[in-house]
Amino acid sequence: MPELPEVETVVRTLLPHIKDNFVTGVHLLRLRSLNPASLPPEALIGCRIAQARRRGKLLILETDKSAMLVAHLRMTGRMLVKPENSEPGKHTRCFFDLLGPDKSQSRLFFDDVRAFGQLFICTAPMLEAWPFWRDLGPEPLEMTAGELAQRLTGTRPLKQALLDQKVIAGIGNIYADESLFGARLSPEREAGSLAAEETEALLRSIQAVLRLSISQCGSSIRDYRDADGNAGAFQNSFQVYGQGGRPCPQCGQELRKIRLGGRATVFCPHCQK
DNA sequence: AGCGGGACCTGTGGGC
DNA sequence: TGCCCACAGGTCCCGC
């Protein structure tokens, strides 16, 4: 599910519900949904949630103490705030009891159908030591074309490089296909073969697609919901993702669906070179 | 080095 | 209607 725009939307919708709430209880229902390097979830008890932010596809809840909660939602993870008496659902992997500054109570649920997602309760040094974090590439909305050019190297397909979180953080299958279409670049191009103006067009396209999706609260194909349980709308703006066999919105020729690095990939062979 | 395939999981949708 | 297979937003690991 959640790529950068979806995680950004979760962060934005989550924060108003949980800011300055104290964690008063934790209920871990599936041990494997916790990163093996994590502190015990009880480390969050007594902490006041101070900030919510995003890095790549990671959701980070910072507290007034040294412990923080880092979540990777992977394919089907959700973070949802519900009333205090809400019971865990079939796919709830962990939930937290919260006490607000006005003494109101609520619960923060981490639900995840496919159970690929993970929570990592950690300190800042533990986060820095986590290889996935340490190796994470730049934020696409903050990087320059020069930085992107430096990182797009080698002979692997361009799309595969975009999906590599070490190259650029936060892009997944949807936004890779959509960005490549916007830049009129073939997903099969060698990553290191782009001319300077092509790299610039690619970065502009990535940023435009991500910004537009964030403005529409992300894409909901089936599972994704924000912290209020609402779906996004960007799926209605897909140009190529999931559109294999349909006409290209640009030229009308048939969009081609292939497998690239094990991932479904849709593009227009006529428009994307 | 790089690639493909499998593993991790559950649910859904299409074809027969 | 029901069964079976393919496939799904991500990442890691293994063997070739």
GROMACS .gro file of C-alpha atoms (C1' of nucleotides) in nm:
model
  305
    1MET     CA    1   0.000   0.000   0.000
    2PRO     CA    2   0.153   0.303   0.129
    3GLU     CA    3   0.414   0.488  -0.061
    4LEU     CA    4   0.529   0.838   0.021
    5PRO     CA    5   0.200   1.027  -0.039
    6GLU     CA    6  -0.002   0.775   0.163
    7VAL     CA    7   0.238   0.782   0.458
    8GLU     CA    8   0.245   1.161   0.440
    9THR     CA    9  -0.135   1.162   0.455
   10VAL     CA   10  -0.138   0.924   0.752
   11VAL     CA   11   0.108   1.148   0.935
   12ARG     CA   12  -0.105   1.456   0.871
   13THR     CA   13  -0.432   1.293   0.972
   14LEU     CA   14  -0.285   1.113   1.271
   15LEU     CA   15  -0.113   1.402   1.443
   16PRO     CA   16  -0.418   1.607   1.546
   17HIS     CA   17  -0.563   1.300   1.718
   18ILE     CA   18  -0.257   1.199   1.913
   19LYS     CA   19  -0.044   1.507   1.972
   20ASP     CA   20   0.036   1.551   2.341
   21ASN     CA   21  -0.137   1.224   2.425
   22PHE     CA   22   0.032   1.001   2.681
   23VAL     CA   23   0.077   0.633   2.605
   24THR     CA   24  -0.081   0.454   2.900
   25GLY     CA   25  -0.084   0.097   2.769
   26VAL     CA   26   0.044  -0.122   2.487
   27HIS     CA   27  -0.098  -0.447   2.354
   28LEU     CA   28   0.124  -0.638   2.115
   29LEU     CA   29  -0.088  -0.910   1.955
   30ARG     CA   30   0.166  -1.042   1.706
   31LEU     CA   31   0.527  -1.061   1.816
   32ARG     CA   32   0.655  -1.080   1.458
   33SER     CA   33   0.502  -0.742   1.380
   34LEU     CA   34   0.775  -0.595   1.597
   35ASN     CA   35   1.122  -0.539   1.454
   36PRO     CA   36   1.353  -0.795   1.624
   37ALA     CA   37   1.587  -0.511   1.724
   38SER     CA   38   1.303  -0.318   1.887
   39LEU     CA   39   1.278  -0.217   2.248
   40PRO     CA   40   0.989  -0.388   2.424
   41PRO     CA   41   0.675  -0.190   2.339
   42GLU     CA   42   0.627  -0.111   2.706
   43ALA     CA   43   0.915   0.136   2.660
   44LEU     CA   44   0.652   0.376   2.522
   45ILE     CA   45   0.436   0.371   2.834
   46GLY     CA   46   0.444   0.710   3.006
   47CYS     CA   47   0.577   0.885   2.696
   48ARG     CA   48   0.394   1.188   2.555
   49ILE     CA   49   0.361   1.192   2.178
   50ALA     CA   50   0.523   1.516   2.065
   51GLN     CA   51   0.550   1.494   1.688
   52ALA     CA   52   0.461   1.281   1.386
   53ARG     CA   53   0.675   1.284   1.077
   54ARG     CA   54   0.766   1.084   0.769
   55ARG     CA   55   1.092   0.973   0.614
   56GLY     CA   56   1.054   0.782   0.287
   57LYS     CA   57   0.775   0.534   0.358
   58LEU     CA   58   0.846   0.533   0.731
   59LEU     CA   59   0.609   0.689   0.982
   60ILE     CA   60   0.777   0.825   1.294
   61LEU     CA   61   0.612   0.920   1.621
   62GLU     CA   62   0.847   1.111   1.846
   63THR     CA   63   0.785   1.149   2.216
   64ASP     CA   64   0.904   1.376   2.495
   65LYS     CA   65   1.135   1.096   2.606
   66SER     CA   66   1.406   0.907   2.421
   67ALA     CA   67   1.173   0.633   2.293
   68MET     CA   68   1.003   0.674   1.955
   69LEU     CA   69   0.776   0.461   1.740
   70VAL     CA   70   0.880   0.395   1.381
   71ALA     CA   71   0.632   0.213   1.158
   72HIS     CA   72   0.673   0.064   0.812
   73LEU     CA   73   0.325  -0.012   0.678
   74ARG     CA   74   0.454  -0.220   0.384
   75MET     CA   75   0.160  -0.342   0.175
   76THR     CA   76  -0.147  -0.327   0.396
   77GLY     CA   77  -0.056  -0.160   0.724
   78ARG     CA   78  -0.282   0.106   0.874
   79MET     CA   79  -0.265   0.339   1.169
   80LEU     CA   80  -0.608   0.425   1.304
   81VAL     CA   81  -0.731   0.619   1.604
   82LYS     CA   82  -1.053   0.490   1.759
   83PRO     CA   83  -1.254   0.548   2.076
   84GLU     CA   84  -1.123   0.416   2.406
   85ASN     CA   85  -1.347   0.110   2.423
   86SER     CA   86  -1.268  -0.012   2.070
   87GLU     CA   87  -1.165  -0.374   2.053
   88PRO     CA   88  -0.889  -0.507   1.828
   89GLY     CA   89  -0.999  -0.647   1.492
   90LYS     CA   90  -0.896  -0.965   1.317
   91HIS     CA   91  -0.591  -0.795   1.168
   92THR     CA   92  -0.489  -0.575   1.460
   93ARG     CA   93  -0.120  -0.643   1.528
   94CYS     CA   94  -0.068  -0.393   1.807
   95PHE     CA   95  -0.262  -0.116   1.977
   96PHE     CA   96  -0.188   0.162   2.221
   97ASP     CA   97  -0.402   0.318   2.493
   98LEU     CA   98  -0.381   0.697   2.481
   99LEU     CA   99  -0.469   0.965   2.734
  100GLY     CA  100  -0.522   1.313   2.592
  101PRO     CA  101  -0.431   1.646   2.754
  102ASP     CA  102  -0.803   1.695   2.820
  103LYS     CA  103  -0.810   1.351   2.989
  104SER     CA  104  -1.004   1.199   2.698
  105GLN     CA  105  -0.904   0.844   2.615
  106SER     CA  106  -0.857   0.675   2.280
  107ARG     CA  107  -0.674   0.389   2.115
  108LEU     CA  108  -0.419   0.387   1.835
  109PHE     CA  109  -0.442   0.069   1.626
  110PHE     CA  110  -0.179  -0.080   1.400
  111ASP     CA  111  -0.381  -0.306   1.171
  112ASP     CA  112  -0.217  -0.503   0.891
  113VAL     CA  113  -0.394  -0.769   0.686
  114ARG     CA  114  -0.087  -0.922   0.528
  115ALA     CA  115   0.128  -0.871   0.834
  116PHE     CA  116   0.434  -0.759   0.638
  117GLY     CA  117   0.448  -0.430   0.825
  118GLN     CA  118   0.664  -0.374   1.127
  119LEU     CA  119   0.684  -0.149   1.428
  120PHE     CA  120   1.020  -0.046   1.566
  121ILE     CA  121   1.029   0.111   1.911
  122CYS     CA  122   1.368   0.265   1.948
  123THR     CA  123   1.591   0.550   2.054
  124ALA     CA  124   1.758   0.787   1.808
  125PRO     CA  125   2.089   0.594   1.820
  126MET     CA  126   1.905   0.267   1.757
  127LEU     CA  127   1.733   0.423   1.457
  128GLU     CA  128   2.064   0.549   1.321
  129ALA     CA  129   2.205   0.198   1.354
  130TRP     CA  130   1.919   0.039   1.161
  131PRO     CA  131   2.057  -0.050   0.814
  132PHE     CA  132   1.733   0.033   0.631
  133TRP     CA  133   1.734   0.381   0.786
  134ARG     CA  134   2.103   0.437   0.746
  135ASP     CA  135   2.096   0.350   0.375
  136LEU     CA  136   1.778   0.541   0.290
  137GLY     CA  137   1.825   0.772  -0.009
  138PRO     CA  138   1.725   1.140  -0.024
  139GLU     CA  139   1.368   1.266   0.002
  140PRO     CA  140   1.238   1.315  -0.354
  141LEU     CA  141   1.066   1.643  -0.267
  142GLU     CA  142   1.392   1.784  -0.132
  143MET     CA  143   1.656   1.649  -0.368
  144THR     CA  144   1.814   1.816  -0.669
  145ALA     CA  145   1.848   1.682  -1.022
  146GLY     CA  146   2.223   1.671  -0.967
  147GLU     CA  147   2.181   1.441  -0.669
  148LEU     CA  148   1.945   1.219  -0.865
  149ALA     CA  149   2.189   1.203  -1.156
  150GLN     CA  150   2.467   1.096  -0.920
  151ARG     CA  151   2.255   0.812  -0.788
  152LEU     CA  152   2.113   0.684  -1.117
  153THR     CA  153   2.399   0.465  -1.230
  154GLY     CA  154   2.460   0.126  -1.382
  155THR     CA  155   2.276  -0.086  -1.633
  156ARG     CA  156   1.974  -0.197  -1.438
  157PRO     CA  157   1.634  -0.081  -1.560
  158LEU     CA  158   1.547   0.274  -1.461
  159LYS     CA  159   1.230   0.165  -1.285
  160GLN     CA  160   1.420  -0.075  -1.065
  161ALA     CA  161   1.650   0.205  -0.958
  162LEU     CA  162   1.351   0.422  -0.866
  163LEU     CA  163   1.212   0.143  -0.648
  164ASP     CA  164   1.546   0.110  -0.469
  165GLN     CA  165   1.502   0.298  -0.141
  166LYS     CA  166   1.877   0.353  -0.127
  167VAL     CA  167   1.859   0.558  -0.448
  168ILE     CA  168   1.554   0.768  -0.360
  169ALA     CA  169   1.323   0.727  -0.062
  170GLY     CA  170   0.949   0.673  -0.073
  171ILE     CA  171   0.873   0.569  -0.432
  172GLY     CA  172   0.688   0.242  -0.487
  173ASN     CA  173   0.529   0.065  -0.780
  174ILE     CA  174   0.249   0.314  -0.842
  175TYR     CA  175   0.455   0.631  -0.835
  176ALA     CA  176   0.744   0.478  -1.028
  177ASP     CA  177   0.515   0.399  -1.322
  178GLU     CA  178   0.331   0.730  -1.301
  179SER     CA  179   0.652   0.935  -1.275
  180LEU     CA  180   0.815   0.758  -1.569
  181PHE     CA  181   0.509   0.821  -1.782
  182GLY     CA  182   0.512   1.189  -1.689
  183ALA     CA  183   0.879   1.214  -1.783
  184ARG     CA  184   0.821   1.018  -2.107
  185LEU     CA  185   1.097   0.778  -2.007
  186SER     CA  186   1.082   0.403  -2.058
  187PRO     CA  187   1.101   0.193  -1.740
  188GLU     CA  188   1.340  -0.029  -1.933
  189ARG     CA  189   1.599   0.241  -1.996
  190GLU     CA  190   1.934   0.172  -1.833
  191ALA     CA  191   1.941   0.370  -1.509
  192GLY     CA  192   2.276   0.525  -1.592
  193SER     CA  193   2.189   0.625  -1.947
  194LEU     CA  194   1.992   0.945  -1.883
  195ALA     CA  195   2.101   1.278  -2.029
  196ALA     CA  196   2.102   1.570  -1.786
  197GLU     CA  197   1.775   1.709  -1.922
  198GLU     CA  198   1.612   1.368  -1.893
  199THR     CA  199   1.713   1.342  -1.528
  200GLU     CA  200   1.571   1.689  -1.470
  201ALA     CA  201   1.245   1.592  -1.639
  202LEU     CA  202   1.229   1.277  -1.429
  203LEU     CA  203   1.275   1.461  -1.102
  204ARG     CA  204   1.018   1.723  -1.202
  205SER     CA  205   0.774   1.446  -1.288
  206ILE     CA  206   0.838   1.256  -0.963
  207GLN     CA  207   0.781   1.572  -0.762
  208ALA     CA  208   0.469   1.673  -0.956
  209VAL     CA  209   0.316   1.326  -0.918
  210LEU     CA  210   0.394   1.304  -0.548
  211ARG     CA  211   0.267   1.655  -0.476
  212LEU     CA  212  -0.053   1.597  -0.671
  213SER     CA  213  -0.113   1.269  -0.491
  214ILE     CA  214  -0.049   1.426  -0.150
  215SER     CA  215  -0.299   1.699  -0.239
  216GLN     CA  216  -0.553   1.421  -0.306
  217CYS     CA  217  -0.466   1.235   0.016
  218GLY     CA  218  -0.290   0.951  -0.165
  219SER     CA  219  -0.417   0.651  -0.363
  220SER     CA  220  -0.654   0.386  -0.233
  221ILE     CA  221  -0.665   0.071  -0.441
  222ARG     CA  222  -0.815  -0.156  -0.185
  223ASP     CA  223  -0.657  -0.139   0.158
  224TYR     CA  224  -0.511   0.201   0.210
  225ARG     CA  225  -0.688   0.437   0.453
  226ASP     CA  226  -0.568   0.743   0.639
  227ALA     CA  227  -0.579   0.772   1.018
  228ASP     CA  228  -0.947   0.868   1.003
  229GLY     CA  229  -1.029   0.562   0.790
  230ASN     CA  230  -1.078   0.770   0.476
  231ALA     CA  231  -0.967   0.661   0.130
  232GLY     CA  232  -0.747   0.877  -0.093
  233ALA     CA  233  -0.849   0.994  -0.440
  234PHE     CA  234  -0.533   0.983  -0.651
  235GLN     CA  235  -0.628   0.642  -0.795
  236ASN     CA  236  -0.872   0.838  -1.011
  237SER     CA  237  -0.578   1.022  -1.163
  238PHE     CA  238  -0.367   0.721  -1.261
  239GLN     CA  239  -0.236   0.762  -1.613
  240VAL     CA  240  -0.079   0.417  -1.652
  241TYR     CA  241  -0.069   0.225  -1.322
  242GLY     CA  242  -0.314  -0.064  -1.349
  243GLN     CA  243  -0.415   0.048  -1.699
  244GLY     CA  244  -0.237  -0.218  -1.905
  245GLY     CA  245  -0.417  -0.282  -2.236
  246ARG     CA  246  -0.608   0.047  -2.220
  247PRO     CA  247  -0.527   0.338  -2.451
  248CYS     CA  248  -0.247   0.574  -2.360
  249PRO     CA  249  -0.399   0.902  -2.235
  250GLN     CA  250  -0.138   1.083  -2.441
  251CYS     CA  251  -0.134   0.911  -2.781
  252GLY     CA  252  -0.416   0.657  -2.767
  253GLN     CA  253  -0.199   0.357  -2.844
  254GLU     CA  254  -0.225   0.053  -2.621
  255LEU     CA  255  -0.043   0.068  -2.288
  256ARG     CA  256   0.188  -0.229  -2.242
  257LYS     CA  257   0.208  -0.435  -1.925
  258ILE     CA  258   0.532  -0.617  -1.852
  259ARG     CA  259   0.712  -0.763  -1.551
  260LEU     CA  260   1.018  -0.578  -1.441
  261GLY     CA  261   1.214  -0.695  -1.140
  262GLY     CA  262   0.915  -0.904  -1.043
  263ARG     CA  263   0.679  -0.605  -1.040
  264ALA     CA  264   0.392  -0.533  -1.275
  265THR     CA  265   0.494  -0.240  -1.493
  266VAL     CA  266   0.273  -0.042  -1.730
  267PHE     CA  267   0.399   0.208  -1.983
  268CYS     CA  268   0.344   0.348  -2.329
  269PRO     CA  269   0.610   0.219  -2.569
  270HIS     CA  270   0.521   0.500  -2.808
  271CYS     CA  271   0.547   0.794  -2.567
  272GLN     CA  272   0.813   0.665  -2.328
  273LYS     CA  273   1.162   0.636  -2.473
  274DA     C1'  274   2.753  -0.782  -0.941
  275DG     C1'  275   2.322  -0.866  -1.063
  276DC     C1'  276   1.922  -1.133  -1.151
  277DG     C1'  277   1.537  -1.431  -1.061
  278DG     C1'  278   1.280  -1.666  -0.745
  279DG     C1'  279   1.105  -1.750  -0.298
  280DA     C1'  280   0.964  -1.608   0.156
  281DC     C1'  281   0.675  -1.346   0.446
  282DC     C1'  282   0.089  -1.317   0.479
  283DT     C1'  283  -0.421  -1.268   0.367
  284DG     C1'  284  -0.775  -1.142   0.063
  285DT     C1'  285  -0.996  -1.073  -0.375
  286DG     C1'  286  -1.124  -1.122  -0.840
  287DG     C1'  287  -1.133  -1.370  -1.269
  288DG     C1'  288  -1.179  -1.787  -1.529
  289DC     C1'  289  -1.370  -2.220  -1.571
  290DT     C1'  290  -2.217  -2.146  -0.682
  291DG     C1'  291  -1.767  -2.299  -0.597
  292DC     C1'  292  -1.289  -2.398  -0.666
  293DC     C1'  293  -0.832  -2.276  -0.802
  294DC     C1'  294  -0.497  -1.976  -0.949
  295DA     C1'  295  -0.288  -1.534  -1.013
  296DC     C1'  296  -0.199  -1.128  -0.825
  297DA     C1'  297  -0.166  -0.728  -0.485
  298DG     C1'  298   0.093  -0.081  -0.265
  299DG     C1'  299   0.733  -0.390  -0.005
  300DT     C1'  300   1.157  -0.569   0.134
  301DC     C1'  301   1.495  -0.926   0.237
  302DC     C1'  302   1.751  -1.340   0.145
  303DC     C1'  303   1.936  -1.711  -0.114
  304DG     C1'  304   2.153  -1.945  -0.493
  305DC     C1'  305   2.320  -1.924  -0.951
   0.00000   0.00000   0.00000
